[in-house]
XYZ file of C-alpha atoms in Angstrom:
569
model
C 55.053 149.466 164.688
C 54.116 148.981 168.264
C 54.997 152.553 169.204
C 53.032 154.246 166.416
C 49.721 154.575 168.271
C 47.900 157.850 168.819
C 44.494 159.492 168.952
C 43.687 162.471 166.768
C 41.476 165.417 167.631
C 38.428 163.719 166.169
C 38.979 160.556 168.182
C 39.343 158.337 165.110
C 41.951 156.113 166.755
C 41.038 155.168 170.285
C 44.399 153.853 171.522
C 46.589 156.508 173.140
C 49.785 157.694 171.488
C 52.976 156.276 172.953
C 56.268 157.849 171.921
C 59.231 155.525 172.405
C 62.605 157.253 172.717
C 65.863 155.349 172.862
C 68.876 156.476 174.871
C 72.053 154.687 173.793
C 75.110 154.877 175.973
C 78.425 154.647 174.139
C 80.129 151.305 174.978
C 77.857 150.821 178.031
C 74.497 151.872 179.479
C 75.991 153.956 182.280
C 75.996 157.305 180.391
C 72.405 156.735 179.227
C 71.346 155.701 182.757
C 72.815 158.886 184.263
C 71.031 160.986 181.668
C 67.727 159.155 182.241
C 68.023 159.682 185.985
C 68.351 163.448 185.561
C 65.806 163.595 182.748
C 63.066 161.777 184.658
C 63.730 163.205 188.094
C 60.919 165.169 189.768
C 62.394 168.133 191.707
C 59.151 168.510 193.673
C 59.428 165.014 195.205
C 62.075 163.211 197.165
C 64.648 160.962 195.535
C 63.117 157.548 194.892
C 64.536 154.092 194.442
C 64.376 154.239 190.623
C 66.869 157.120 190.589
C 69.223 155.235 192.874
C 68.904 152.166 190.664
C 69.783 154.120 187.535
C 72.721 155.781 189.290
C 74.171 152.503 190.584
C 76.865 151.102 188.215
C 76.499 147.606 189.632
C 72.940 147.279 188.266
C 74.109 147.539 184.628
C 73.953 143.910 183.510
C 73.794 144.751 179.785
C 70.093 143.988 179.404
C 67.871 146.523 177.680
C 65.851 148.620 180.116
C 62.403 150.107 179.394
C 61.186 153.019 181.544
C 57.407 153.540 181.596
C 55.238 155.926 183.604
C 53.260 154.766 186.600
C 52.418 156.363 189.941
C 53.700 153.298 191.772
C 57.364 152.544 191.232
C 58.340 148.967 190.555
C 59.533 146.376 188.081
C 57.123 144.795 185.609
C 56.978 141.005 185.304
C 54.316 140.957 182.593
C 56.613 141.816 179.675
C 58.937 138.844 179.256
C 60.906 140.518 176.468
C 62.224 143.627 178.237
C 62.981 144.558 181.818
C 60.383 147.272 182.445
C 60.644 149.805 185.293
C 57.685 152.008 186.219
C 58.742 155.543 187.131
C 56.442 158.356 188.429
C 58.088 160.932 186.149
C 56.303 164.156 185.094
C 58.035 164.038 181.713
C 56.746 160.554 180.927
C 53.265 161.488 182.108
C 53.005 164.842 180.331
C 54.140 163.592 176.935
C 53.065 159.959 177.347
C 56.428 158.599 176.243
C 58.604 155.650 177.126
C 62.387 155.579 177.436
C 64.391 152.631 176.131
C 67.922 152.425 177.522
C 70.504 150.472 175.577
C 74.121 150.742 174.467
C 76.054 150.954 171.227
C 79.633 150.056 170.390
C 80.857 152.205 167.458
C 83.766 149.833 166.814
C 81.643 146.747 166.268
C 81.314 145.562 162.676
C 77.584 145.137 163.209
C 77.251 148.925 163.132
C 79.497 149.448 160.117
C 77.677 150.781 157.072
C 77.843 147.730 154.835
C 74.362 148.373 153.476
C 74.122 151.423 151.179
C 70.329 151.505 151.596
C 69.996 151.637 155.381
C 71.763 154.598 157.012
C 73.059 154.518 160.605
C 70.208 156.849 161.585
C 67.594 154.393 160.312
C 69.418 151.518 161.983
C 69.242 153.299 165.332
C 65.518 153.906 164.876
C 64.890 150.170 164.457
C 67.318 148.583 166.932
C 67.705 144.837 167.236
C 67.529 143.898 170.894
C 68.772 140.735 172.574
C 66.036 139.430 174.859
C 65.362 136.256 176.781
C 63.807 133.442 174.801
C 63.094 131.168 177.780
C 61.891 131.532 181.312
C 65.269 130.422 182.668
C 67.085 133.233 180.853
C 69.712 130.869 179.464
C 68.557 131.271 175.864
C 68.346 134.580 174.029
C 66.829 135.760 170.794
C 66.825 138.993 168.792
C 63.786 141.181 168.161
C 63.346 144.490 166.335
C 61.921 147.293 168.501
C 61.186 150.471 166.459
C 61.478 153.797 168.287
C 60.468 157.360 167.400
C 63.712 159.066 168.359
C 67.182 157.902 169.295
C 69.850 159.761 171.256
C 73.445 158.528 171.336
C 74.978 159.751 174.591
C 78.692 159.488 175.233
C 81.246 160.689 177.726
C 84.200 162.877 176.823
C 86.107 163.705 173.674
C 86.996 160.089 172.849
C 83.357 159.061 172.558
C 82.737 162.181 170.460
C 85.129 161.079 167.717
C 84.019 157.424 167.928
C 80.381 158.338 167.398
C 81.382 160.743 164.626
C 82.862 157.832 162.658
C 79.642 155.899 163.167
C 77.210 158.619 162.141
C 79.085 160.575 159.501
C 78.629 160.220 155.748
C 75.351 158.288 155.634
C 73.163 158.316 152.539
C 70.430 160.400 154.177
C 71.749 162.381 157.103
C 68.741 164.706 157.229
C 67.093 162.131 159.481
C 69.700 162.734 162.206
C 68.423 166.240 162.845
C 64.800 165.280 163.555
C 64.885 161.722 164.871
C 68.498 160.869 165.735
C 70.874 163.067 167.664
C 74.186 162.860 169.489
C 75.068 164.419 172.853
C 77.962 164.133 175.289
C 78.354 164.287 179.023
C 81.080 166.792 179.793
C 81.642 168.984 182.898
C 81.522 172.734 182.435
C 85.222 173.235 183.149
C 86.314 170.708 180.546
C 83.717 172.028 178.119
C 85.096 175.560 178.406
C 88.648 174.366 177.641
C 87.621 172.267 174.627
C 85.148 174.660 172.997
C 87.924 176.802 171.566
C 89.612 173.833 169.908
C 86.702 171.868 168.437
C 82.939 172.192 168.128
C 81.620 169.430 170.376
C 77.972 169.922 169.454
C 75.335 169.311 172.168
C 77.121 168.963 175.515
C 75.269 168.013 178.700
C 76.611 168.332 182.234
C 74.644 165.661 184.082
C 76.593 166.297 187.268
C 75.548 169.956 187.317
C 71.937 169.065 186.493
C 71.817 166.474 189.273
C 73.336 168.957 191.718
C 70.716 171.569 190.771
C 67.883 169.067 191.424
C 69.376 168.100 194.786
C 69.637 171.777 195.774
C 65.981 172.407 194.978
C 64.919 169.299 196.877
C 66.854 170.455 199.914
C 64.846 173.664 200.098
C 62.566 175.502 197.656
C 64.513 178.677 198.450
C 67.192 177.372 196.076
C 64.850 177.689 193.089
C 67.062 180.386 191.536
C 70.182 178.222 191.858
C 68.225 175.286 190.457
C 67.124 177.284 187.430
C 70.650 178.574 186.770
C 72.223 175.144 187.124
C 69.536 173.479 185.062
C 69.942 175.868 182.137
C 73.740 175.869 182.341
C 73.775 172.052 182.190
C 72.130 172.097 178.749
C 69.164 169.977 179.785
C 66.429 172.319 178.496
C 67.764 172.020 174.935
C 67.790 168.237 175.200
C 64.273 168.106 176.669
C 63.027 170.370 173.903
C 64.486 168.071 171.244
C 63.054 164.948 172.874
C 59.533 166.359 173.198
C 59.479 168.079 169.811
C 56.835 166.598 167.521
C 54.976 164.723 170.249
C 52.153 167.238 170.148
C 49.862 166.870 167.157
C 49.880 170.622 166.269
C 46.479 170.265 164.621
C 47.596 167.345 162.473
C 45.872 163.984 162.493
C 49.233 162.227 162.850
C 51.856 163.669 165.174
C 55.024 164.768 163.338
C 57.264 162.336 165.196
C 55.115 159.384 164.186
C 54.894 160.667 160.621
C 58.672 160.803 160.442
C 58.946 157.292 161.856
C 56.466 155.920 159.313
C 58.268 157.677 156.470
C 61.563 156.263 157.663
C 60.144 152.734 157.692
C 58.656 153.206 154.214
C 61.959 154.495 152.825
C 63.762 151.524 154.316
C 61.180 149.115 152.884
C 61.496 150.683 149.419
C 65.247 150.364 149.601
C 65.037 146.720 150.560
C 62.640 146.018 147.672
C 64.982 147.753 145.218
C 67.893 145.768 146.613
C 65.926 142.529 146.187
C 65.274 143.481 142.554
C 68.949 144.165 141.993
C 69.941 140.884 143.668
C 67.480 138.970 141.489
C 68.815 140.548 138.307
C 72.381 139.850 139.379
C 71.528 136.214 140.099
C 69.966 135.891 136.646
C 73.023 137.479 135.055
C 75.382 135.108 136.822
C 73.260 132.063 135.934
C 73.013 132.995 132.225
C 75.462 131.031 130.073
C 77.010 133.061 127.192
C 76.429 131.972 123.599
C 80.169 131.608 123.042
C 80.299 128.817 125.613
C 77.302 127.155 123.977
C 78.988 127.260 120.550
C 82.176 125.818 122.018
C 80.136 123.054 123.641
C 78.446 122.173 120.340
C 81.826 122.028 118.592
C 83.227 119.696 121.241
C 80.068 117.584 121.052
C 80.368 117.260 117.265
C 83.988 116.134 117.483
C 83.060 113.676 120.208
C 80.265 112.170 118.093
C 82.589 111.773 115.102
C 85.270 110.051 117.143
C 82.706 107.886 118.948
C 81.181 106.526 115.717
C 84.665 105.797 114.372
C 85.552 104.032 117.603
C 82.371 101.942 117.500
C 83.150 100.765 113.974
C 86.879 100.136 114.390
C 86.859 98.589 117.845
C 84.016 96.177 117.068
C 85.680 95.157 113.784
C 88.855 94.476 115.707
C 86.996 92.520 118.370
C 84.917 90.382 115.960
C 87.988 89.593 113.866
C 90.058 88.756 116.908
C 91.174 85.387 118.166
C 88.801 85.076 121.098
C 85.675 85.758 119.057
C 86.824 83.340 116.323
C 87.086 80.633 118.959
C 83.295 80.642 119.041
C 82.974 79.184 115.514
C 80.228 76.636 115.183
C 82.525 73.663 114.885
C 84.310 74.668 118.139
C 81.067 75.128 120.009
C 81.165 71.663 121.577
C 84.062 72.512 123.853
C 83.640 76.330 123.808
C 79.977 76.633 124.744
C 80.797 77.694 128.310
C 82.967 80.553 127.012
C 80.193 82.260 125.013
C 78.987 84.500 127.846
C 82.498 85.420 128.947
C 83.712 86.316 125.436
C 80.576 88.324 124.614
C 80.885 90.232 127.894
C 84.520 90.993 127.103
C 83.461 92.457 123.753
C 80.934 94.767 125.433
C 83.171 95.789 128.319
C 86.365 96.185 126.331
C 85.401 97.285 122.829
C 81.915 98.807 122.971
C 82.236 102.640 123.306
C 84.708 102.512 126.175
C 86.675 105.590 125.149
C 83.522 107.420 124.041
C 82.061 107.000 127.519
C 85.190 108.440 129.132
C 85.248 111.355 126.711
C 81.594 112.215 127.338
C 82.326 112.306 131.067
C 85.069 114.857 130.368
C 82.727 116.810 128.101
C 80.013 116.805 130.782
C 82.520 118.267 133.223
C 83.388 120.991 130.733
C 79.708 121.781 130.278
C 79.029 121.978 134.006
C 82.168 124.048 134.505
C 80.921 126.451 131.841
C 78.012 127.495 134.057
C 75.278 124.948 133.392
C 73.247 123.288 136.192
C 73.882 126.094 138.699
C 70.369 125.625 140.073
C 70.920 121.895 140.643
C 74.279 121.925 142.387
C 74.510 121.015 146.020
C 76.096 123.521 148.320
C 78.207 120.928 150.147
C 78.465 117.129 150.249
C 77.376 115.261 153.380
C 80.153 114.819 155.907
C 81.715 111.378 155.655
C 79.912 110.449 152.438
C 81.689 108.218 149.955
C 79.871 109.298 146.815
C 80.093 113.055 146.296
C 77.793 114.153 143.454
C 77.156 117.871 143.419
C 73.455 117.434 142.736
C 70.897 114.677 143.347
C 71.085 111.665 141.049
C 67.457 111.998 140.022
C 68.068 115.584 138.912
C 71.056 114.463 136.855
C 68.969 111.707 135.252
C 66.378 114.251 134.145
C 69.015 116.746 133.033
C 71.038 114.357 130.853
C 68.211 112.276 129.357
C 65.958 113.118 126.442
C 62.552 111.569 127.237
C 60.867 109.498 124.574
C 63.911 108.957 122.311
C 64.961 105.336 122.822
C 64.947 102.583 125.327
C 68.269 103.769 126.653
C 67.055 107.275 127.388
C 63.953 105.855 129.026
C 66.213 103.808 131.228
C 68.199 106.915 132.123
C 65.008 108.691 133.077
C 63.900 105.768 135.259
C 61.000 104.707 133.001
C 62.215 101.353 131.621
C 61.746 97.831 132.918
C 62.507 96.716 136.433
C 65.802 95.143 135.357
C 66.849 98.322 133.567
C 65.976 100.435 136.589
C 68.005 98.096 138.762
C 70.947 98.390 136.397
C 70.759 102.150 136.013
C 71.015 102.650 139.765
C 74.666 101.644 139.510
C 75.337 104.380 136.960
C 73.593 107.429 138.358
C 76.425 109.900 138.006
C 76.779 113.566 137.030
C 77.189 112.829 133.315
C 75.103 111.295 130.486
C 74.367 107.676 131.368
C 72.879 106.376 128.112
C 75.997 104.385 127.155
C 76.557 102.802 130.554
C 72.916 101.894 131.127
C 72.534 100.394 127.646
C 75.719 98.359 128.067
C 74.402 97.071 131.361
C 71.096 96.148 129.745
C 72.891 94.262 126.949
C 74.988 92.398 129.491
C 71.871 91.423 131.410
C 69.699 90.453 128.422
C 71.424 89.810 125.081
C 74.531 87.953 126.341
C 72.597 85.347 128.390
C 70.179 84.951 125.480
C 72.991 84.235 123.021
C 74.583 81.721 125.376
C 71.323 79.914 126.102
C 70.445 79.623 122.408
C 73.860 78.154 121.651
C 73.381 75.560 124.376
C 69.951 74.612 123.017
C 71.193 74.249 119.429
C 74.209 72.245 120.512
C 71.995 69.899 122.508
C 69.651 69.506 119.545
C 72.548 68.694 117.213
C 73.992 66.110 119.579
C 70.574 64.565 120.066
C 69.992 64.313 116.306
C 73.406 62.753 115.747
C 72.896 60.210 118.523
C 69.404 59.284 117.343
C 70.520 58.829 113.740
C 73.407 56.623 114.859
C 71.070 54.565 117.037
C 68.633 54.152 114.149
C 71.461 53.022 111.855
C 72.549 50.408 114.387
C 68.999 49.051 114.765
C 68.556 48.779 110.998
C 71.858 47.006 110.598
C 71.047 44.482 113.361
C 67.427 43.934 112.389
C 67.792 43.425 108.643
C 70.542 41.182 107.520
C 70.107 42.379 103.958
C 71.286 45.873 105.004
C 74.978 46.257 104.697
C 77.196 48.163 107.053
C 77.738 50.780 104.376
C 74.026 51.366 104.002
C 73.449 51.604 107.778
C 76.385 53.984 108.081
C 74.817 56.207 105.455
C 71.824 56.711 107.717
C 74.054 57.727 110.619
C 76.110 60.048 108.430
C 73.012 61.689 107.009
C 71.564 62.402 110.457
C 74.846 63.721 111.817
C 75.376 65.915 108.757
C 71.878 67.307 109.069
C 72.446 68.112 112.769
C 75.769 69.842 112.099
C 74.304 71.797 109.183
C 71.473 73.076 111.340
C 73.943 73.989 114.142
C 76.147 75.860 111.670
C 73.193 77.700 110.150
C 71.555 78.738 113.415
C 74.687 79.585 115.376
C 76.411 81.615 112.687
C 73.168 83.467 112.001
C 72.821 84.201 115.722
C 76.439 85.403 115.934
C 76.071 87.746 112.991
C 72.745 88.962 114.315
C 74.283 89.696 117.737
C 77.121 91.588 116.080
C 74.663 93.691 114.118
C 72.480 94.277 117.175
C 75.240 95.673 119.364
C 76.447 97.874 116.481
C 72.950 99.263 116.078
C 72.481 99.685 119.828
C 75.797 101.521 119.948
C 74.652 103.952 117.250
C 71.391 104.501 119.149
C 73.274 105.149 122.383
C 75.525 107.688 120.649
C 72.562 109.404 119.036
C 70.669 109.611 122.329
C 73.707 110.913 124.164
C 74.393 113.521 121.507
C 70.774 114.672 121.502
C 70.661 114.853 125.299
C 73.844 116.933 125.535
C 72.715 119.167 122.660
C 69.414 119.763 124.452
C 71.295 120.770 127.582
C 73.482 123.164 125.616
C 70.449 124.740 123.937
C 68.014 124.989 126.849
C 69.906 125.020 130.136
C 71.605 128.131 131.470
C 68.721 130.393 130.371
C 67.052 131.038 133.728
C 63.813 132.929 134.127
C 62.989 134.958 137.181
C 60.655 133.113 139.526
C 57.166 134.485 139.027
C 56.321 134.174 142.725
C 59.300 136.349 143.694
C 58.423 138.997 141.117
C 54.797 139.057 142.234
C 55.832 139.269 145.892
C 58.076 142.274 145.216
C 55.395 143.942 143.114
C 52.862 143.420 145.889
C 55.301 144.803 148.467
C 56.032 147.850 146.318
C 52.309 148.433 145.801
C 51.751 148.197 149.564
C 54.492 150.758 150.211
C 53.039 153.118 147.600
C 49.568 152.719 149.095
C 50.958 153.484 152.555
C 52.700 156.606 151.223
C 49.487 157.788 149.570
C 47.420 157.126 152.694
C 49.980 158.960 154.826
C 49.951 161.970 152.504
C 46.156 162.175 152.810
C 46.268 162.209 156.623
C 47.204 165.822 157.236
C-alpha cells in the first residue's frame, strides 16, 4: 500500500505519512473538480492557475488527476502513471494528504455487485485506474491505487438515486461511514425545496462556497460574510470528515491507515475463502459418481463378451470361406501372389472389426460421463482437420495399461520403431490396442507368411526339377535302366517335394490362424484392462498440493498481519 506510510511519536518509521483521498465525480470528473477547487482554495492568497484549471470543463479529458502539495504550482512529469498537479493548498500541507480525482458511472456493469465478498465501499477504496502504458499514450493499462478515503460527489437528485443503487445493500456497509461517503452538489434554494420531501444526506453548495472565498479575497472586511457562506455551504462538515483520523491521537498507527489495512485484510481473507470454495467446487464437478462407474463396468463386460464371440465366429467364417480355401497347398503354384492379399482381407474384414467400433462408442460414453476432464482441450485449433479434445500422447497414456502386452506397449509408444510408426496413424481419443495390433500384424505376420510360402514353393519346384533331371541322366547313361525305373526316380523326388510343401504350408497356415486368434484375445484383454483401469482410477481428482499450500500460506500471512496490527496500539 503505497499510501500507508507514516511516522509515529517514537520515530519508528522514518517516512512521512501520506493520506490519499479519492474524489469521484458521478458520470464525469467535473463535480469532483469543482469540489476540489473549493476544498483546496486558499482564501488568503489570490486565485491561481490550478483553480482555473480545475474549474475549466474543457480540461476534463477523462484521465485520473492527482493533486499533491507544493509551494510552486505546476504539472509533474516524473510520475508516468498519473497526471500530477502540485497545488500550494493549506489543507494538503497541514494534513499531508493527496487528492485523487476520478469518476464513477453507477450504471456500468463493472460496478455492479457480482462479488459477494467485496462490497462497493471496498471497491472504491482500491480503485482500478486506466493509465498510459507507453510514452506515446496510445496504449493503456490498468493499475490498482489504494486510497484511505473515498468520496462520491454527484450533482442533483438524479445522481443521488443513482449512487444510492450503487452503494446500498452491501455486505459490510459500516465501512461507508468511516472511509467511504456520498455527497451532492445542490444550491441552497433547491436544497430547501427538496429537504421536506426526501432526506438527501450531505449536501454541499460549491457555488456558495466559491462565492464566499471570492468575497474574502476581494477584501478582508468580508470575513463575516465569508464565514456565513462557508458554513452555510456545508464545507466544514465535509472537511471534518476528510481530515478525521489523519492525526495519530496517541496511537502508533493513525486510525485512517488502520482502517485501510483492516479493509485490505478483510478483502484478502474473503478472496482466500472464495479460492477455497472454488477449489472444492472444481473437485466436486470433476468427481465421477460411483453409479456411472458401475454402468461403465457393465457396458465393458457386455462388450468383452460380444467381442470374444465375434473373434471366434468371424474368424471361423473367414477360415472356412472360399477365399481362404483357395490357398490350399496344391493351389499354391498359381495362388502364391494372393497370399498377402487374402491374409490382409482376413485381418481387415474379420478380425475384431465390430469390437473396435463398439469400444469407440464405449469410450465416448466414458468421456461423456465425466472422465478426462483435466485432459480435454478448451477449443480445437482454427482450421485444423483432426479435432481431438486432448493431446494424442495424453490419450495414449490414459487408454493404455503399461507392461501388459506388446500391444499396450505399442499404444504407450514403447514398442519397436515399426510399431511406433504404425501407432501414429491410430492416435485417437479411444483405446488403440486393437488398431495398433492389427497394424503390427499386417506389417509383420502377413509378409512373413507370404515369403515363407514363396520359399517352400521354390524349394518344391527345385526338388521336382532336379529329380526329373537325375532320372533323365540315369536313363540316358545306363542302357540297362528302363524307362519305368528312371520314371520312378522322378516320381519319388516330385512326391517328396510335394509332401514337404503340403506339410510346411498347411502347418504355417494353421499356425497363422492360431496366432491371430491368440493375438485377438490378447488385444481384447488389454483393452478391457485399460478401460477398467480408467473406470476405477480416473475421475477421482485430488486437490493440487501447491494450491493448498499457497492458500494456507496466504491465510497465515493475513493472520500474522492482523496480530501485528492488533499489537500496534
